[in-house]
Coordinates of C-alpha atoms in Angstrom, one line a residue:
M1 CA -13.1 6.2 -22.0
S2 CA -9.4 5.1 -21.2
M3 CA -8.1 8.0 -18.6
L4 CA -3.9 8.9 -18.1
S5 CA -3.9 10.7 -14.7
L6 CA -0.3 12.9 -13.6
T7 CA -0.4 13.7 -9.7
A8 CA 2.2 15.6 -8.5
Q9 CA 3.4 14.9 -4.4
W10 CA 6.0 16.9 -2.6
I11 CA 7.1 18.2 1.1
T12 CA 7.4 21.6 1.7
E13 CA 10.2 23.3 3.7
N14 CA 8.3 23.0 6.9
F15 CA 7.6 19.2 6.0
E16 CA 3.8 19.5 5.5
K17 CA 3.0 17.0 2.3
R18 CA 0.9 18.4 -0.6
Q19 CA -0.5 17.0 -3.5
V20 CA -2.2 18.6 -6.8
I21 CA -3.6 17.1 -9.8
L22 CA -2.0 18.1 -12.7
H23 CA -3.8 16.3 -15.6
S24 CA -6.3 13.8 -16.2
Q25 CA -6.9 13.6 -19.7
E26 CA -8.3 10.8 -22.5
F27 CA -6.0 8.4 -23.6
P28 CA -7.5 7.2 -27.1
G29 CA -6.0 4.2 -29.1
S30 CA -3.4 1.7 -28.6
H31 CA -1.8 1.7 -25.0
T32 CA 1.4 1.3 -26.6
A33 CA 4.9 2.6 -24.6
E34 CA 5.6 4.8 -27.3
A35 CA 2.1 6.1 -26.9
L36 CA 2.5 6.7 -23.6
V37 CA 6.3 8.2 -23.7
A38 CA 4.3 10.8 -26.0
K39 CA 1.5 11.5 -23.2
Y40 CA 3.9 11.9 -20.3
N41 CA 6.4 13.9 -22.6
D42 CA 3.4 16.4 -23.3
M43 CA 2.0 16.8 -19.8
L44 CA 5.7 17.4 -18.5
K45 CA 6.0 20.0 -20.7
A46 CA 2.9 21.6 -20.6
W47 CA 4.1 22.4 -16.6
N48 CA 7.1 23.0 -17.5
I49 CA 8.7 20.2 -15.5
Q50 CA 11.9 19.6 -16.2
K51 CA 12.7 15.1 -16.1
E52 CA 15.9 15.6 -14.2
K53 CA 13.4 17.1 -11.5
V54 CA 11.2 14.3 -11.1
H55 CA 12.6 12.1 -8.0
V56 CA 10.2 9.0 -8.9
V57 CA 7.0 8.2 -10.9
L58 CA 4.6 5.7 -9.0
R59 CA 2.8 3.4 -11.5
D60 CA 1.0 0.5 -11.7
N61 CA 2.4 -2.8 -12.8
A62 CA 1.8 -3.2 -16.6
K63 CA 4.7 -3.6 -18.6
N64 CA 3.7 -1.2 -21.1
I65 CA 3.8 1.7 -18.3
A66 CA 7.1 0.2 -16.9
K67 CA 9.0 0.3 -20.3
A68 CA 7.3 3.8 -21.0
M69 CA 9.0 5.1 -17.7
R70 CA 12.5 3.3 -19.0
D71 CA 12.0 4.7 -22.2
C72 CA 10.8 8.5 -20.7
N73 CA 14.4 8.6 -18.2
L74 CA 12.4 8.5 -16.0
N75 CA 12.6 6.5 -12.9
S76 CA 9.7 4.8 -11.4
V77 CA 8.6 2.1 -9.1
P78 CA 5.3 0.1 -8.9
C79 CA 2.6 0.2 -7.0
M80 CA 2.4 -1.6 -3.7
A81 CA -1.2 -2.0 -3.7
H82 CA -1.5 -3.4 -7.3
T83 CA 1.7 -6.0 -6.3
L84 CA -0.1 -7.7 -3.3
H85 CA -3.2 -7.9 -5.1
L86 CA -1.5 -9.9 -7.9
V87 CA 0.3 -11.9 -4.6
V88 CA -3.6 -12.8 -2.7
H89 CA -4.3 -14.3 -6.2
E90 CA -2.0 -16.1 -7.5
G91 CA -1.3 -17.6 -3.5
V92 CA -4.9 -18.0 -2.8
L93 CA -7.8 -16.9 -5.2
S94 CA -6.5 -18.8 -7.9
Q95 CA -6.8 -22.0 -5.5
R96 CA -10.0 -24.4 -7.1
A97 CA -11.6 -24.3 -3.9
V98 CA -11.4 -21.3 -2.7
R99 CA -12.7 -20.1 -6.6
D100 CA -15.8 -22.4 -6.3
A101 CA -16.4 -21.0 -2.6
V102 CA -15.9 -17.3 -3.9
A103 CA -18.6 -18.0 -7.3
I104 CA -20.8 -19.4 -4.8
G105 CA -20.6 -16.3 -2.2
R106 CA -21.0 -14.2 -5.5
C107 CA -24.3 -16.3 -6.0
I108 CA -25.6 -15.7 -2.7
V109 CA -25.1 -11.8 -2.6
G110 CA -26.1 -11.4 -6.2
H111 CA -29.5 -13.1 -5.1
F112 CA -29.9 -10.5 -2.5
K113 CA -28.9 -7.7 -4.4
H114 CA -31.6 -8.1 -7.3
S115 CA -34.3 -9.0 -4.8
P116 CA -35.3 -6.2 -2.6
Q117 CA -38.0 -9.1 -1.1
A118 CA -35.3 -11.3 -0.5
Y119 CA -33.4 -9.1 1.7
S120 CA -36.6 -7.9 3.4
R121 CA -37.0 -11.6 4.1
L122 CA -33.5 -11.8 5.1
G123 CA -33.9 -8.7 7.3
D124 CA -36.6 -10.8 9.4
I125 CA -34.4 -13.8 10.2
Q126 CA -31.3 -11.5 11.2
K127 CA -34.0 -9.8 14.0
Q128 CA -35.3 -13.1 15.0
L129 CA -32.0 -14.3 15.4
G130 CA -31.3 -11.1 17.9
Q131 CA -29.0 -9.4 15.0
S132 CA -28.8 -6.2 13.7
P133 CA -30.1 -5.7 9.7
K134 CA -26.9 -5.7 7.5
R135 CA -26.7 -5.8 4.2
L136 CA -24.6 -8.1 2.3
Q137 CA -21.2 -6.6 0.3
Q138 CA -20.7 -7.4 -3.5
D139 CA -17.1 -8.0 -4.6
I140 CA -15.3 -6.8 -7.5
D141 CA -12.9 -9.0 -9.2
T142 CA -10.0 -6.4 -9.7
R143 CA -9.7 -5.7 -6.6
W144 CA -8.9 -8.4 -3.8
N145 CA -10.1 -6.6 -0.5
S146 CA -13.4 -6.2 -2.3
T147 CA -13.8 -10.6 -2.4
F148 CA -12.5 -10.1 1.4
Y149 CA -14.9 -7.7 2.5
M150 CA -17.7 -10.3 0.6
L151 CA -16.9 -13.0 2.5
T152 CA -16.4 -11.5 6.1
S153 CA -20.0 -10.2 5.3
L154 CA -21.0 -14.1 4.3
L155 CA -19.4 -15.2 7.8
E156 CA -21.1 -12.7 9.4
Q157 CA -24.0 -14.0 8.5
K158 CA -23.8 -17.3 8.3
H159 CA -26.5 -18.2 10.4
A160 CA -29.3 -15.8 9.1
L161 CA -28.3 -17.3 5.8
M162 CA -28.5 -21.0 6.7
A163 CA -31.9 -20.2 8.1
Y164 CA -32.5 -18.2 4.9
T165 CA -31.4 -21.6 2.5
A166 CA -33.8 -23.8 4.9
D167 CA -37.2 -22.1 3.5
Y168 CA -35.5 -20.6 -0.1
D169 CA -33.8 -22.7 -3.3
I170 CA -30.8 -20.3 -3.6
P171 CA -27.0 -21.1 -3.8
N172 CA -25.6 -22.5 -0.9
L173 CA -22.5 -23.0 1.0
N174 CA -21.1 -26.5 2.2
A175 CA -20.0 -27.2 5.8
T176 CA -16.3 -27.8 4.2
Q177 CA -16.7 -24.2 2.1
W178 CA -18.1 -22.3 5.2
K179 CA -14.8 -23.4 7.4
L180 CA -12.7 -22.7 3.8
I181 CA -13.9 -19.2 3.9
E182 CA -13.5 -18.7 7.4
N183 CA -9.9 -19.7 7.3
M184 CA -9.5 -17.4 4.0
V185 CA -10.6 -14.5 6.0
S186 CA -8.0 -15.7 8.9
I187 CA -5.2 -15.2 6.8
L188 CA -6.1 -12.8 4.4
A189 CA -6.6 -10.3 7.5
P190 CA -2.8 -9.1 7.2
F191 CA -3.2 -8.2 3.6
E192 CA -6.4 -6.1 4.1
E193 CA -4.6 -4.5 7.5
L194 CA -1.5 -3.8 5.2
T195 CA -3.6 -2.8 2.2
K196 CA -5.3 0.2 4.3
E197 CA -2.2 1.2 5.6
I198 CA -0.1 1.9 2.6
S199 CA -2.9 3.3 1.0
S200 CA -2.8 6.4 4.0
I201 CA -2.2 9.8 2.6
K202 CA 0.4 9.9 5.1
S203 CA 2.2 6.8 4.0
S204 CA 5.4 6.5 1.7
V205 CA 7.8 4.2 -0.3
A206 CA 9.5 4.2 3.5
N207 CA 6.5 1.8 4.1
V208 CA 7.3 -0.8 1.7
I209 CA 10.4 -2.4 3.3
P210 CA 9.3 -2.3 6.7
S211 CA 5.7 -3.9 5.9
I212 CA 7.1 -6.9 3.7
S213 CA 9.3 -8.1 6.2
A214 CA 6.9 -8.1 8.6
L215 CA 4.1 -9.8 6.3
K216 CA 7.2 -12.3 5.2
R217 CA 7.7 -13.1 9.2
L218 CA 4.1 -13.2 9.7
L219 CA 3.2 -15.5 7.2
E220 CA 6.8 -18.0 8.2
R221 CA 5.2 -18.3 11.6
I222 CA 3.8 -21.7 12.5
S223 CA 0.6 -21.1 15.3
D224 CA -1.4 -23.7 16.7
S225 CA -4.4 -22.0 14.6
D226 CA -2.9 -22.9 11.1
H227 CA -5.0 -25.8 10.7
G228 CA -6.3 -25.8 7.6
V229 CA -4.3 -23.1 6.0
K230 CA -0.7 -24.4 6.3
T231 CA -0.6 -25.0 2.4
S232 CA -2.3 -21.2 1.9
K233 CA 0.4 -20.0 3.8
Q234 CA 3.3 -21.3 2.2
T235 CA 1.7 -20.4 -0.7
L236 CA 1.2 -16.6 0.2
L237 CA 4.4 -16.7 1.3
E238 CA 6.0 -17.7 -1.9
A239 CA 3.8 -15.3 -3.8
V240 CA 5.0 -12.1 -1.6
V241 CA 9.0 -13.5 -1.6
K242 CA 8.7 -13.7 -5.8
R243 CA 6.7 -10.2 -6.1
F244 CA 9.2 -8.4 -3.7
S245 CA 12.3 -10.2 -4.6
D246 CA 13.9 -7.0 -5.3
I247 CA 13.0 -4.4 -3.1
H248 CA 16.4 -4.6 -1.1
R249 CA 17.9 -3.7 -4.6
E250 CA 15.4 -0.3 -5.3
P251 CA 17.4 2.6 -3.9
V252 CA 14.0 4.5 -3.8
Y253 CA 13.0 2.2 -0.9
V254 CA 16.0 1.7 0.5
V255 CA 17.2 5.3 1.0
A256 CA 13.2 6.0 1.9
T257 CA 13.2 3.3 4.5
I258 CA 16.5 4.8 6.6
L259 CA 15.0 8.3 6.4
D260 CA 11.9 7.3 8.1
P261 CA 12.8 7.6 11.8
R262 CA 10.8 4.9 12.9
Y263 CA 12.7 2.1 10.6
K264 CA 15.7 3.4 9.7
D265 CA 18.0 0.6 9.1
R266 CA 16.1 -1.6 11.7
Y267 CA 14.7 -3.6 8.4
F268 CA 17.8 -4.4 6.8
D269 CA 20.3 -8.0 7.8
D270 CA 23.6 -8.0 7.8
Q271 CA 24.3 -8.7 4.5
T272 CA 21.9 -5.7 2.8
K273 CA 23.1 -3.1 5.9
P274 CA 26.0 -2.0 4.4
E275 CA 24.7 -1.6 0.9
A276 CA 21.9 0.3 2.6
H277 CA 24.5 2.7 4.0
R278 CA 26.5 3.0 1.2
L279 CA 23.2 4.2 -0.8
L280 CA 22.4 6.7 1.8
S281 CA 26.2 8.3 1.9
E282 CA 26.0 8.4 -2.1
V283 CA 22.4 10.2 -1.5
L284 CA 23.9 13.2 0.8
D285 CA 27.4 13.2 -1.6
V286 CA 25.3 14.1 -4.8
R287 CA 23.2 16.9 -3.2
V288 CA 24.4 20.1 -1.5
R289 CA 24.8 20.4 1.8
R290 CA 23.5 22.8 3.8
G291 CA 26.0 24.4 6.9
H292 CA 25.7 22.5 9.8
S293 CA 24.4 24.6 13.3
S294 CA 26.6 23.0 16.0
G295 CA 25.0 24.7 18.6
E296 CA 21.7 23.9 17.7
K297 CA 19.7 22.5 20.8
M298 CA 18.8 18.8 20.7
V299 CA 14.6 18.5 19.6
E300 CA 13.3 15.5 22.0
T301 CA 9.8 15.8 21.6
V302 CA 7.8 13.8 18.4
A303 CA 3.9 14.2 17.7
T304 CA 2.2 12.5 20.7
P305 CA 1.4 8.5 19.1
K306 CA -1.8 7.8 18.0
T307 CA -3.1 4.5 20.2
L308 CA -3.2 1.9 17.6
L309 CA -5.3 -1.7 17.6
S310 CA -2.7 -4.4 18.6
S311 CA -2.6 -6.9 15.5
S312 CA -0.2 -9.2 14.1
L313 CA 1.4 -7.3 11.5
Q314 CA 1.9 -4.6 14.5
Q315 CA 3.6 -7.8 16.9
M316 CA 5.7 -8.5 13.9
H317 CA 6.9 -5.0 13.4
E318 CA 7.4 -4.9 17.0
E319 CA 9.9 -8.0 17.4
I320 CA 11.6 -6.9 14.4
L321 CA 12.9 -4.0 16.5
R322 CA 13.9 -5.5 19.2
D323 CA 15.3 -8.3 17.7
T324 CA 17.9 -5.2 16.5
S325 CA 17.2 -2.5 18.9
G326 CA 20.0 -3.9 20.9
S327 CA 22.6 -4.3 18.8
D328 CA 25.6 -2.3 17.2
V329 CA 23.5 -1.0 14.0
Y330 CA 25.9 0.7 13.0
R331 CA 29.8 0.3 12.1
E332 CA 32.8 2.6 11.8
S333 CA 34.3 0.6 8.9
D334 CA 31.0 1.5 6.8
S335 CA 32.3 5.1 6.3
V336 CA 29.4 7.1 6.4
A337 CA 29.0 10.5 7.1
P338 CA 28.7 11.4 11.0
E339 CA 25.5 13.0 10.7
I340 CA 24.4 9.9 9.7
N341 CA 26.6 7.8 12.7
L342 CA 24.8 9.9 14.9
Y343 CA 21.1 9.5 13.5
L344 CA 21.5 5.8 13.4
S345 CA 23.1 5.9 16.9
E346 CA 19.6 7.0 18.1
H347 CA 16.4 4.9 19.3
V348 CA 13.8 4.6 16.5
I349 CA 10.8 6.7 16.8
P350 CA 6.9 5.0 17.6
R351 CA 5.7 3.6 14.3
S352 CA 2.5 5.8 15.1
A353 CA 4.5 8.6 15.2
E354 CA 4.5 11.5 12.0
P355 CA 8.3 11.3 10.5
L356 CA 7.4 14.6 9.3
V357 CA 7.0 16.1 12.7
F358 CA 10.7 14.1 13.3
W359 CA 12.4 15.9 10.4
E360 CA 10.7 19.2 11.0
S361 CA 11.9 19.5 14.8
N362 CA 15.1 17.9 14.3
K363 CA 16.2 19.2 10.4
G364 CA 18.7 21.3 12.6
R365 CA 20.6 18.7 13.9
F366 CA 20.7 17.0 10.5
P367 CA 20.5 19.1 7.8
A368 CA 21.6 17.2 5.1
L369 CA 19.2 13.6 6.3
A370 CA 16.2 16.5 6.6
E371 CA 16.6 17.8 3.1
A372 CA 17.1 14.1 1.2
A373 CA 14.0 13.0 3.7
R374 CA 12.1 15.9 2.3
V375 CA 12.9 14.2 -1.6
Y376 CA 12.7 10.4 -0.7
L377 CA 9.2 10.6 1.8
S378 CA 7.0 12.5 -0.5
A379 CA 6.7 9.4 -2.9
P380 CA 3.5 7.3 -2.1
P381 CA 3.8 3.3 -1.9
T382 CA 0.4 3.2 -4.3
S383 CA -1.3 4.8 -6.8
V384 CA -4.9 5.1 -4.8
D385 CA -4.6 8.9 -5.5
S386 CA -5.4 7.8 -9.5
E387 CA -8.0 5.2 -8.4
R388 CA -9.7 7.9 -6.5
L389 CA -9.4 10.0 -9.6
F390 CA -10.6 8.0 -12.1
S391 CA -13.7 6.6 -9.4
T392 CA -14.6 10.8 -9.5
A393 CA -14.3 10.4 -13.1
A394 CA -16.6 7.7 -13.8
H395 CA -19.3 9.7 -11.9
V396 CA -18.8 12.9 -14.2
L397 CA -18.8 10.6 -17.3
D398 CA -22.0 8.6 -17.4
E399 CA -24.5 7.7 -19.7
K400 CA -26.5 11.6 -19.2
R401 CA -23.1 12.9 -20.2
N402 CA -21.5 10.9 -22.6
R403 CA -21.0 14.0 -25.0
L404 CA -18.7 16.2 -22.9
T405 CA -15.5 16.5 -24.5
S406 CA -12.2 15.2 -23.1
Q407 CA -11.0 18.7 -22.2
N408 CA -14.2 19.3 -19.9
A409 CA -14.1 16.7 -18.1
E410 CA -10.8 17.0 -17.1
C411 CA -11.7 20.8 -16.0
L412 CA -14.6 18.8 -14.3
T413 CA -12.9 16.4 -12.7

């Protein structure tokens, strides 16, 4: 059964993020842009949602969905997680040598998945090697990170698997392929870290530009550990540049990034920063401004930062902020509002802090910016919530309950 979902996400006046599921409907027939337009119009009409009140629609990367949003006169942006999936497939998983190694890895995992006796034997070998018994992970072709987890689990059990293949006839990886898998896991680790970060419920579209800037810097960096992966890193970098070439021209990303106090305009260079300032100023001009409280006391406190594990991506973020924090990041000639000038002149908050807590504490100092932040920081960067909804629906609609109507299935979901 094909399904179409509609979820809504917003930020309250107290800067608390809220989310609801509005629709999860069966979508029979051809998935043309015209059919999608009719469905979306029906869903919005059912909830009496006016299109001008919709800030942005987060969609997948399919061309029919993108065209449907344009025909619906709804601003939309693609799912970042899906775009990363395309990057990894184009940059790494499409290579013949990698495909062959992954195929053998799937055969190995499949051998144990279909044989409890084989798993029992592998468990005995793991104990003999002083390892805790651990099962291998099967991947799903449509989710690149599941392939990453499968390769990681194979590497963890490399010695146990080599001992097993010495006694039993199953597909085996040669030394070159083991080294290739090790290299792939190494260069894909930042992508897996980024996918987890943007899939968090606290993540927003403000993460897109900073995350891609950090990822590109990491891939451009040459290190001694690059032996055997230089070509793959370059191919990945080219795929990232290609797939995310327009993010600095998308107002939703640009304005959201500046309104996130962890980033502000520190991720824009001299060429893109003036345009970013102009877009933010334009947003404030078209919104109804609230009265400024000039006597408001400055609030210094933000949420206590959580301790983050040191990572290569985190180091790239720190470098970018360090490179720009000591420079004059705002020029008077940019002619933006004084409120923006004051906001941009202050230091960014730690990446581990909560931007919504900052805006709740400082909405008196920056009333117009705070109102804009409620809108622009509400949009998620991925369609993970819809994917989770579809996974739930798959448990509701199974072979034993295949006669459920779409209306009843929606209620149960």
